[in-house]
Amino acid sequence: MLRALAVDDEKPSLEELLYLLNADPRIASAEGASDATEALRRINRALESGPDGPDAIDVVFLDIHMAGLDGLDLARLLTGFARPPLVVFVTAHEGFAVQAFDLKAVDYVLKPVRRERLAEAIRRAAQLRDAAPPIPVHEPDPDQIPVELGGVTRFVTVDDITHVEAQGDYARLHTPQGSHLVRIPLSTLEERWRARGFVRIHRRHLVALRHVGELRLDAGTVSVLVGSVELQVSRRHARELRDLLMRRTTG
């Protein structure tokens, strides 16, 4: 059974596609998104949930011509994720098939969508999903993380992030260009980015070792200078941080 996301900025087309998907016995659930930005938020939540989580998505049925990010742009971004959902393009335009299959699309379905043709695309997606190799315990992290700014989704390069600050169930990503709030707990980012050199220094902060300019000791307290920002290091994390910084400079 497949969990599907349909993406189309034309409401009648989206409703028709959802109707056809829900009528297929191989579709466990199907939900809609009216543009690529909304779809990306939903897919990001699915990836955070994990392949067996309640928000997981197996396949995205994706229109190409949409306002803002188009379907090809979204598919291109998904190739950067460790384990993205499968993609089936559903479009009125024949001329993008080569680009679509270059992006590893499962199928390319032309509008108006026929039930039999969509059923074939679903069959292919189910077959590929079932044939997928086991998920490794430690998956590589994507090089970029999507953030929302004024209703626009932008992509921050992880290597540009200097430190991360906990704000409840959210985290604020700090870069030399500014900061961005994401709906991901600090503990999740700590685990996800440990291999990329991010270290917990306090219950509220992660720092990227590559951006630490100074380690300061003053009257028994420890702090680090990250860019122009000084951050306190808790006692429980001080020894590990010193060891990692020394290893980095001597390694």
PDB file of N, CA and C in Angstrom, residues 4-96:
ATOM      1  N   ALA A   4       0.503   8.499  -0.763  1.00  0.00           N
ATOM      2  CA  ALA A   4       0.755   9.388  -1.909  1.00  0.00           C
ATOM      3  C   ALA A   4       0.506  10.846  -1.566  1.00  0.00           C
ATOM      4  N   LEU A   5       1.249  11.700  -2.263  1.00  0.00           N
ATOM      5  CA  LEU A   5       1.023  13.146  -2.226  1.00  0.00           C
ATOM      6  C   LEU A   5       0.837  13.620  -3.656  1.00  0.00           C
ATOM      7  N   ALA A   6      -0.268  14.303  -3.944  1.00  0.00           N
ATOM      8  CA  ALA A   6      -0.536  14.862  -5.270  1.00  0.00           C
ATOM      9  C   ALA A   6      -0.299  16.368  -5.223  1.00  0.00           C
ATOM     10  N   VAL A   7       0.408  16.881  -6.227  1.00  0.00           N
ATOM     11  CA  VAL A   7       0.774  18.302  -6.238  1.00  0.00           C
ATOM     12  C   VAL A   7       0.348  18.923  -7.560  1.00  0.00           C
ATOM     13  N   ASP A   8      -0.566  19.907  -7.472  1.00  0.00           N
ATOM     14  CA  ASP A   8      -1.052  20.585  -8.682  1.00  0.00           C
ATOM     15  C   ASP A   8      -1.656  21.914  -8.246  1.00  0.00           C
ATOM     16  N   ASP A   9      -1.303  23.002  -8.942  1.00  0.00           N
ATOM     17  CA  ASP A   9      -1.823  24.312  -8.538  1.00  0.00           C
ATOM     18  C   ASP A   9      -3.179  24.633  -9.167  1.00  0.00           C
ATOM     19  N   GLU A  10      -3.728  23.711  -9.977  1.00  0.00           N
ATOM     20  CA  GLU A  10      -5.075  23.881 -10.522  1.00  0.00           C
ATOM     21  C   GLU A  10      -6.021  22.993  -9.718  1.00  0.00           C
ATOM     22  N   LYS A  11      -6.943  23.622  -8.989  1.00  0.00           N
ATOM     23  CA  LYS A  11      -7.799  22.880  -8.056  1.00  0.00           C
ATOM     24  C   LYS A  11      -8.584  21.753  -8.713  1.00  0.00           C
ATOM     25  N   PRO A  12      -9.236  21.969  -9.872  1.00  0.00           N
ATOM     26  CA  PRO A  12      -9.985  20.855 -10.482  1.00  0.00           C
ATOM     27  C   PRO A  12      -9.088  19.670 -10.827  1.00  0.00           C
ATOM     28  N   SER A  13      -7.887  19.956 -11.342  1.00  0.00           N
ATOM     29  CA  SER A  13      -6.958  18.870 -11.695  1.00  0.00           C
ATOM     30  C   SER A  13      -6.514  18.117 -10.448  1.00  0.00           C
ATOM     31  N   LEU A  14      -6.254  18.857  -9.373  1.00  0.00           N
ATOM     32  CA  LEU A  14      -5.838  18.222  -8.130  1.00  0.00           C
ATOM     33  C   LEU A  14      -6.944  17.330  -7.565  1.00  0.00           C
ATOM     34  N   GLU A  15      -8.166  17.852  -7.575  1.00  0.00           N
ATOM     35  CA  GLU A  15      -9.289  17.071  -7.041  1.00  0.00           C
ATOM     36  C   GLU A  15      -9.521  15.808  -7.862  1.00  0.00           C
ATOM     37  N   GLU A  16      -9.416  15.919  -9.187  1.00  0.00           N
ATOM     38  CA  GLU A  16      -9.597  14.751 -10.050  1.00  0.00           C
ATOM     39  C   GLU A  16      -8.516  13.704  -9.791  1.00  0.00           C
ATOM     40  N   LEU A  17      -7.264  14.176  -9.659  1.00  0.00           N
ATOM     41  CA  LEU A  17      -6.162  13.252  -9.413  1.00  0.00           C
ATOM     42  C   LEU A  17      -6.330  12.552  -8.065  1.00  0.00           C
ATOM     43  N   LEU A  18      -6.720  13.292  -7.041  1.00  0.00           N
ATOM     44  CA  LEU A  18      -6.937  12.691  -5.726  1.00  0.00           C
ATOM     45  C   LEU A  18      -8.071  11.661  -5.775  1.00  0.00           C
ATOM     46  N   TYR A  19      -9.116  11.974  -6.518  1.00  0.00           N
ATOM     47  CA  TYR A  19     -10.235  11.033  -6.659  1.00  0.00           C
ATOM     48  C   TYR A  19      -9.752   9.718  -7.280  1.00  0.00           C
ATOM     49  N   LEU A  20      -8.975   9.808  -8.346  1.00  0.00           N
ATOM     50  CA  LEU A  20      -8.481   8.612  -9.015  1.00  0.00           C
ATOM     51  C   LEU A  20      -7.507   7.835  -8.131  1.00  0.00           C
ATOM     52  N   LEU A  21      -6.655   8.552  -7.409  1.00  0.00           N
ATOM     53  CA  LEU A  21      -5.713   7.876  -6.521  1.00  0.00           C
ATOM     54  C   LEU A  21      -6.446   7.122  -5.415  1.00  0.00           C
ATOM     55  N   ASN A  22      -7.399   7.776  -4.793  1.00  0.00           N
ATOM     56  CA  ASN A  22      -8.123   7.153  -3.684  1.00  0.00           C
ATOM     57  C   ASN A  22      -8.966   5.964  -4.145  1.00  0.00           C
ATOM     58  N   ALA A  23      -9.291   5.909  -5.440  1.00  0.00           N
ATOM     59  CA  ALA A  23     -10.079   4.795  -5.966  1.00  0.00           C
ATOM     60  C   ALA A  23      -9.225   3.566  -6.251  1.00  0.00           C
ATOM     61  N   ASP A  24      -7.910   3.727  -6.208  1.00  0.00           N
ATOM     62  CA  ASP A  24      -7.025   2.594  -6.500  1.00  0.00           C
ATOM     63  C   ASP A  24      -6.738   1.826  -5.211  1.00  0.00           C
ATOM     64  N   PRO A  25      -6.923   0.507  -5.184  1.00  0.00           N
ATOM     65  CA  PRO A  25      -6.746  -0.265  -3.951  1.00  0.00           C
ATOM     66  C   PRO A  25      -5.305  -0.314  -3.443  1.00  0.00           C
ATOM     67  N   ARG A  26      -4.351   0.063  -4.289  1.00  0.00           N
ATOM     68  CA  ARG A  26      -2.940   0.052  -3.847  1.00  0.00           C
ATOM     69  C   ARG A  26      -2.539   1.332  -3.132  1.00  0.00           C
ATOM     70  N   ILE A  27      -3.417   2.324  -3.098  1.00  0.00           N
ATOM     71  CA  ILE A  27      -3.145   3.589  -2.425  1.00  0.00           C
ATOM     72  C   ILE A  27      -3.757   3.551  -1.030  1.00  0.00           C
ATOM     73  N   ALA A  28      -2.915   3.587  -0.025  1.00  0.00           N
ATOM     74  CA  ALA A  28      -3.398   3.577   1.360  1.00  0.00           C
ATOM     75  C   ALA A  28      -3.957   4.935   1.754  1.00  0.00           C
ATOM     76  N   SER A  29      -3.314   6.001   1.287  1.00  0.00           N
ATOM     77  CA  SER A  29      -3.770   7.359   1.583  1.00  0.00           C
ATOM     78  C   SER A  29      -3.252   8.289   0.508  1.00  0.00           C
ATOM     79  N   ALA A  30      -4.007   9.341   0.242  1.00  0.00           N
ATOM     80  CA  ALA A  30      -3.592  10.342  -0.742  1.00  0.00           C
ATOM     81  C   ALA A  30      -4.020  11.708  -0.244  1.00  0.00           C
ATOM     82  N   GLU A  31      -3.079  12.634  -0.201  1.00  0.00           N
ATOM     83  CA  GLU A  31      -3.392  14.007   0.181  1.00  0.00           C
ATOM     84  C   GLU A  31      -2.863  14.951  -0.879  1.00  0.00           C
ATOM     85  N   GLY A  32      -3.343  16.193  -0.868  1.00  0.00           N
ATOM     86  CA  GLY A  32      -2.994  17.132  -1.925  1.00  0.00           C
ATOM     87  C   GLY A  32      -2.208  18.330  -1.425  1.00  0.00           C
ATOM     88  N   ALA A  33      -1.451  18.932  -2.332  1.00  0.00           N
ATOM     89  CA  ALA A  33      -0.746  20.187  -2.086  1.00  0.00           C
ATOM     90  C   ALA A  33      -0.955  21.064  -3.309  1.00  0.00           C
ATOM     91  N   SER A  34      -1.208  22.360  -3.081  1.00  0.00           N
ATOM     92  CA  SER A  34      -1.573  23.244  -4.182  1.00  0.00           C
ATOM     93  C   SER A  34      -0.383  23.942  -4.835  1.00  0.00           C
ATOM     94  N   ASP A  35       0.820  23.738  -4.315  1.00  0.00           N
ATOM     95  CA  ASP A  35       2.017  24.269  -4.970  1.00  0.00           C
ATOM     96  C   ASP A  35       3.238  23.522  -4.445  1.00  0.00           C
ATOM     97  N   ALA A  36       4.388  23.773  -5.084  1.00  0.00           N
ATOM     98  CA  ALA A  36       5.601  23.035  -4.737  1.00  0.00           C
ATOM     99  C   ALA A  36       6.119  23.400  -3.350  1.00  0.00           C
ATOM    100  N   THR A  37       5.915  24.648  -2.940  1.00  0.00           N
ATOM    101  CA  THR A  37       6.385  25.052  -1.615  1.00  0.00           C
ATOM    102  C   THR A  37       5.639  24.304  -0.518  1.00  0.00           C
ATOM    103  N   GLU A  38       4.320  24.220  -0.656  1.00  0.00           N
ATOM    104  CA  GLU A  38       3.528  23.451   0.308  1.00  0.00           C
ATOM    105  C   GLU A  38       3.938  21.980   0.278  1.00  0.00           C
ATOM    106  N   ALA A  39       4.178  21.457  -0.917  1.00  0.00           N
ATOM    107  CA  ALA A  39       4.591  20.059  -1.045  1.00  0.00           C
ATOM    108  C   ALA A  39       5.930  19.814  -0.374  1.00  0.00           C
ATOM    109  N   LEU A  40       6.847  20.747  -0.518  1.00  0.00           N
ATOM    110  CA  LEU A  40       8.171  20.579   0.080  1.00  0.00           C
ATOM    111  C   LEU A  40       8.094  20.556   1.603  1.00  0.00           C
ATOM    112  N   ARG A  41       7.244  21.406   2.157  1.00  0.00           N
ATOM    113  CA  ARG A  41       7.047  21.379   3.615  1.00  0.00           C
ATOM    114  C   ARG A  41       6.509  20.018   4.047  1.00  0.00           C
ATOM    115  N   ARG A  42       5.550  19.508   3.280  1.00  0.00           N
ATOM    116  CA  ARG A  42       4.951  18.215   3.632  1.00  0.00           C
ATOM    117  C   ARG A  42       5.969  17.081   3.485  1.00  0.00           C
ATOM    118  N   ILE A  43       6.790  17.118   2.448  1.00  0.00           N
ATOM    119  CA  ILE A  43       7.795  16.080   2.228  1.00  0.00           C
ATOM    120  C   ILE A  43       8.865  16.144   3.309  1.00  0.00           C
ATOM    121  N   ASN A  44       9.244  17.351   3.701  1.00  0.00           N
ATOM    122  CA  ASN A  44      10.240  17.494   4.763  1.00  0.00           C
ATOM    123  C   ASN A  44       9.719  16.871   6.060  1.00  0.00           C
ATOM    124  N   ARG A  45       8.426  17.080   6.329  1.00  0.00           N
ATOM    125  CA  ARG A  45       7.825  16.471   7.526  1.00  0.00           C
ATOM    126  C   ARG A  45       7.832  14.945   7.404  1.00  0.00           C
ATOM    127  N   ALA A  46       7.599  14.444   6.199  1.00  0.00           N
ATOM    128  CA  ALA A  46       7.616  12.999   5.985  1.00  0.00           C
ATOM    129  C   ALA A  46       9.006  12.419   6.221  1.00  0.00           C
ATOM    130  N   LEU A  47      10.037  13.113   5.760  1.00  0.00           N
ATOM    131  CA  LEU A  47      11.399  12.623   5.943  1.00  0.00           C
ATOM    132  C   LEU A  47      11.793  12.637   7.409  1.00  0.00           C
ATOM    133  N   GLU A  48      11.334  13.658   8.146  1.00  0.00           N
ATOM    134  CA  GLU A  48      11.595  13.700   9.581  1.00  0.00           C
ATOM    135  C   GLU A  48      10.886  12.552  10.290  1.00  0.00           C
ATOM    136  N   SER A  49       9.698  12.190   9.810  1.00  0.00           N
ATOM    137  CA  SER A  49       8.910  11.122  10.416  1.00  0.00           C
ATOM    138  C   SER A  49       9.559   9.760  10.221  1.00  0.00           C
ATOM    139  N   GLY A  50      10.309   9.593   9.112  1.00  0.00           N
ATOM    140  CA  GLY A  50      10.924   8.305   8.812  1.00  0.00           C
ATOM    141  C   GLY A  50      10.023   7.456   7.943  1.00  0.00           C
ATOM    142  N   PRO A  51      10.574   6.418   7.315  1.00  0.00           N
ATOM    143  CA  PRO A  51       9.811   5.620   6.352  1.00  0.00           C
ATOM    144  C   PRO A  51       8.633   4.871   6.961  1.00  0.00           C
ATOM    145  N   ASP A  52       8.664   4.627   8.257  1.00  0.00           N
ATOM    146  CA  ASP A  52       7.564   3.923   8.917  1.00  0.00           C
ATOM    147  C   ASP A  52       6.750   4.845   9.818  1.00  0.00           C
ATOM    148  N   GLY A  53       7.025   6.140   9.760  1.00  0.00           N
ATOM    149  CA  GLY A  53       6.335   7.090  10.626  1.00  0.00           C
ATOM    150  C   GLY A  53       4.943   7.442  10.114  1.00  0.00           C
ATOM    151  N   PRO A  54       4.167   8.112  10.942  1.00  0.00           N
ATOM    152  CA  PRO A  54       2.785   8.444  10.563  1.00  0.00           C
ATOM    153  C   PRO A  54       2.677   9.451   9.431  1.00  0.00           C
ATOM    154  N   ASP A  55       3.736  10.224   9.176  1.00  0.00           N
ATOM    155  CA  ASP A  55       3.685  11.246   8.126  1.00  0.00           C
ATOM    156  C   ASP A  55       4.423  10.832   6.853  1.00  0.00           C
ATOM    157  N   ALA A  56       4.815   9.570   6.762  1.00  0.00           N
ATOM    158  CA  ALA A  56       5.629   9.117   5.632  1.00  0.00           C
ATOM    159  C   ALA A  56       4.887   9.247   4.300  1.00  0.00           C
ATOM    160  N   ILE A  57       5.655   9.484   3.234  1.00  0.00           N
ATOM    161  CA  ILE A  57       5.133   9.547   1.865  1.00  0.00           C
ATOM    162  C   ILE A  57       5.991   8.630   0.999  1.00  0.00           C
ATOM    163  N   ASP A  58       5.346   7.757   0.231  1.00  0.00           N
ATOM    164  CA  ASP A  58       6.075   6.846  -0.649  1.00  0.00           C
ATOM    165  C   ASP A  58       6.267   7.410  -2.051  1.00  0.00           C
ATOM    166  N   VAL A  59       5.252   8.138  -2.561  1.00  0.00           N
ATOM    167  CA  VAL A  59       5.297   8.590  -3.950  1.00  0.00           C
ATOM    168  C   VAL A  59       4.596   9.943  -4.074  1.00  0.00           C
ATOM    169  N   VAL A  60       5.178  10.804  -4.903  1.00  0.00           N
ATOM    170  CA  VAL A  60       4.617  12.126  -5.186  1.00  0.00           C
ATOM    171  C   VAL A  60       4.172  12.157  -6.645  1.00  0.00           C
ATOM    172  N   PHE A  61       2.904  12.508  -6.872  1.00  0.00           N
ATOM    173  CA  PHE A  61       2.357  12.697  -8.223  1.00  0.00           C
ATOM    174  C   PHE A  61       2.395  14.192  -8.500  1.00  0.00           C
ATOM    175  N   LEU A  62       3.245  14.599  -9.423  1.00  0.00           N
ATOM    176  CA  LEU A  62       3.705  15.980  -9.490  1.00  0.00           C
ATOM    177  C   LEU A  62       3.435  16.635 -10.840  1.00  0.00           C
ATOM    178  N   ASP A  63       2.712  17.748 -10.817  1.00  0.00           N
ATOM    179  CA  ASP A  63       2.537  18.554 -12.019  1.00  0.00           C
ATOM    180  C   ASP A  63       3.842  19.286 -12.332  1.00  0.00           C
ATOM    181  N   ILE A  64       4.006  19.731 -13.556  1.00  0.00           N
ATOM    182  CA  ILE A  64       5.241  20.433 -13.926  1.00  0.00           C
ATOM    183  C   ILE A  64       5.047  21.940 -13.899  1.00  0.00           C
ATOM    184  N   HIS A  65       4.095  22.472 -14.642  1.00  0.00           N
ATOM    185  CA  HIS A  65       3.920  23.926 -14.713  1.00  0.00           C
ATOM    186  C   HIS A  65       3.117  24.423 -13.521  1.00  0.00           C
ATOM    187  N   MET A  66       3.807  25.090 -12.581  1.00  0.00           N
ATOM    188  CA  MET A  66       3.162  25.676 -11.405  1.00  0.00           C
ATOM    189  C   MET A  66       3.837  27.007 -11.108  1.00  0.00           C
ATOM    190  N   ALA A  67       3.101  27.882 -10.438  1.00  0.00           N
ATOM    191  CA  ALA A  67       3.681  29.178 -10.059  1.00  0.00           C
ATOM    192  C   ALA A  67       4.791  28.955  -9.037  1.00  0.00           C
ATOM    193  N   GLY A  68       5.808  29.825  -9.075  1.00  0.00           N
ATOM    194  CA  GLY A  68       6.931  29.676  -8.155  1.00  0.00           C
ATOM    195  C   GLY A  68       7.798  28.512  -8.581  1.00  0.00           C
ATOM    196  N   LEU A  69       8.159  27.658  -7.635  1.00  0.00           N
ATOM    197  CA  LEU A  69       8.894  26.441  -7.974  1.00  0.00           C
ATOM    198  C   LEU A  69       8.023  25.560  -8.855  1.00  0.00           C
ATOM    199  N   ASP A  70       8.565  25.093  -9.982  1.00  0.00           N
ATOM    200  CA  ASP A  70       7.773  24.175 -10.787  1.00  0.00           C
ATOM    201  C   ASP A  70       8.114  22.735 -10.403  1.00  0.00           C
ATOM    202  N   GLY A  71       7.438  21.789 -11.041  1.00  0.00           N
ATOM    203  CA  GLY A  71       7.614  20.394 -10.665  1.00  0.00           C
ATOM    204  C   GLY A  71       9.023  19.882 -10.893  1.00  0.00           C
ATOM    205  N   LEU A  72       9.670  20.314 -11.959  1.00  0.00           N
ATOM    206  CA  LEU A  72      11.041  19.880 -12.209  1.00  0.00           C
ATOM    207  C   LEU A  72      11.983  20.425 -11.143  1.00  0.00           C
ATOM    208  N   ASP A  73      11.766  21.680 -10.721  1.00  0.00           N
ATOM    209  CA  ASP A  73      12.586  22.259  -9.648  1.00  0.00           C
ATOM    210  C   ASP A  73      12.458  21.433  -8.371  1.00  0.00           C
ATOM    211  N   LEU A  74      11.214  21.082  -8.039  1.00  0.00           N
ATOM    212  CA  LEU A  74      10.988  20.307  -6.821  1.00  0.00           C
ATOM    213  C   LEU A  74      11.642  18.930  -6.922  1.00  0.00           C
ATOM    214  N   ALA A  75      11.487  18.271  -8.047  1.00  0.00           N
ATOM    215  CA  ALA A  75      12.098  16.953  -8.223  1.00  0.00           C
ATOM    216  C   ALA A  75      13.614  17.028  -8.126  1.00  0.00           C
ATOM    217  N   ARG A  76      14.190  18.119  -8.656  1.00  0.00           N
ATOM    218  CA  ARG A  76      15.636  18.319  -8.587  1.00  0.00           C
ATOM    219  C   ARG A  76      16.091  18.441  -7.140  1.00  0.00           C
ATOM    220  N   LEU A  77      15.323  19.173  -6.335  1.00  0.00           N
ATOM    221  CA  LEU A  77      15.655  19.328  -4.919  1.00  0.00           C
ATOM    222  C   LEU A  77      15.561  17.997  -4.180  1.00  0.00           C
ATOM    223  N   LEU A  78      14.577  17.196  -4.534  1.00  0.00           N
ATOM    224  CA  LEU A  78      14.388  15.920  -3.848  1.00  0.00           C
ATOM    225  C   LEU A  78      15.558  14.971  -4.077  1.00  0.00           C
ATOM    226  N   THR A  79      16.258  15.102  -5.208  1.00  0.00           N
ATOM    227  CA  THR A  79      17.398  14.219  -5.458  1.00  0.00           C
ATOM    228  C   THR A  79      18.514  14.449  -4.459  1.00  0.00           C
ATOM    229  N   GLY A  80      18.496  15.603  -3.749  1.00  0.00           N
ATOM    230  CA  GLY A  80      19.522  15.876  -2.751  1.00  0.00           C
ATOM    231  C   GLY A  80      19.241  15.249  -1.398  1.00  0.00           C
ATOM    232  N   PHE A  81      18.027  14.709  -1.203  1.00  0.00           N
ATOM    233  CA  PHE A  81      17.699  14.079   0.067  1.00  0.00           C
ATOM    234  C   PHE A  81      18.243  12.647   0.102  1.00  0.00           C
ATOM    235  N   ALA A  82      18.474  12.162   1.330  1.00  0.00           N
ATOM    236  CA  ALA A  82      19.056  10.838   1.496  1.00  0.00           C
ATOM    237  C   ALA A  82      18.140   9.752   0.931  1.00  0.00           C
ATOM    238  N   ARG A  83      16.853   9.830   1.230  1.00  0.00           N
ATOM    239  CA  ARG A  83      15.901   8.832   0.716  1.00  0.00           C
ATOM    240  C   ARG A  83      14.592   9.531   0.354  1.00  0.00           C
ATOM    241  N   PRO A  84      14.541  10.163  -0.802  1.00  0.00           N
ATOM    242  CA  PRO A  84      13.343  10.906  -1.189  1.00  0.00           C
ATOM    243  C   PRO A  84      12.219   9.970  -1.605  1.00  0.00           C
ATOM    244  N   PRO A  85      10.988  10.467  -1.640  1.00  0.00           N
ATOM    245  CA  PRO A  85       9.891   9.665  -2.178  1.00  0.00           C
ATOM    246  C   PRO A  85      10.052   9.487  -3.689  1.00  0.00           C
ATOM    247  N   LEU A  86       9.395   8.480  -4.230  1.00  0.00           N
ATOM    248  CA  LEU A  86       9.354   8.291  -5.673  1.00  0.00           C
ATOM    249  C   LEU A  86       8.549   9.431  -6.304  1.00  0.00           C
ATOM    250  N   VAL A  87       8.823   9.717  -7.577  1.00  0.00           N
ATOM    251  CA  VAL A  87       8.148  10.817  -8.273  1.00  0.00           C
ATOM    252  C   VAL A  87       7.512  10.307  -9.560  1.00  0.00           C
ATOM    253  N   VAL A  88       6.230  10.614  -9.722  1.00  0.00           N
ATOM    254  CA  VAL A  88       5.513  10.397 -10.988  1.00  0.00           C
ATOM    255  C   VAL A  88       5.055  11.770 -11.473  1.00  0.00           C
ATOM    256  N   PHE A  89       5.465  12.174 -12.669  1.00  0.00           N
ATOM    257  CA  PHE A  89       5.015  13.444 -13.222  1.00  0.00           C
ATOM    258  C   PHE A  89       3.643  13.262 -13.869  1.00  0.00           C
ATOM    259  N   VAL A  90       2.747  14.212 -13.598  1.00  0.00           N
ATOM    260  CA  VAL A  90       1.413  14.222 -14.193  1.00  0.00           C
ATOM    261  C   VAL A  90       1.233  15.606 -14.804  1.00  0.00           C
ATOM    262  N   THR A  91       1.260  15.698 -16.133  1.00  0.00           N
ATOM    263  CA  THR A  91       1.344  17.001 -16.790  1.00  0.00           C
ATOM    264  C   THR A  91       0.606  16.998 -18.129  1.00  0.00           C
ATOM    265  N   ALA A  92       0.255  18.196 -18.568  1.00  0.00           N
ATOM    266  CA  ALA A  92      -0.372  18.352 -19.882  1.00  0.00           C
ATOM    267  C   ALA A  92       0.663  18.556 -20.984  1.00  0.00           C
ATOM    268  N   HIS A  93       1.935  18.581 -20.635  1.00  0.00           N
ATOM    269  CA  HIS A  93       2.986  18.936 -21.591  1.00  0.00           C
ATOM    270  C   HIS A  93       3.880  17.734 -21.891  1.00  0.00           C
ATOM    271  N   GLU A  94       4.040  17.436 -23.155  1.00  0.00           N
ATOM    272  CA  GLU A  94       4.830  16.278 -23.563  1.00  0.00           C
ATOM    273  C   GLU A  94       6.327  16.559 -23.579  1.00  0.00           C
ATOM    274  N   GLY A  95       6.711  17.823 -23.662  1.00  0.00           N
ATOM    275  CA  GLY A  95       8.087  18.162 -23.983  1.00  0.00           C
ATOM    276  C   GLY A  95       9.102  18.055 -22.866  1.00  0.00           C
ATOM    277  N   PHE A  96       8.709  17.597 -21.672  1.00  0.00           N
ATOM    278  CA  PHE A  96       9.646  17.558 -20.552  1.00  0.00           C
ATOM    279  C   PHE A  96       9.994  16.137 -20.119  1.00  0.00           C
TER     280      PHE A  96
END
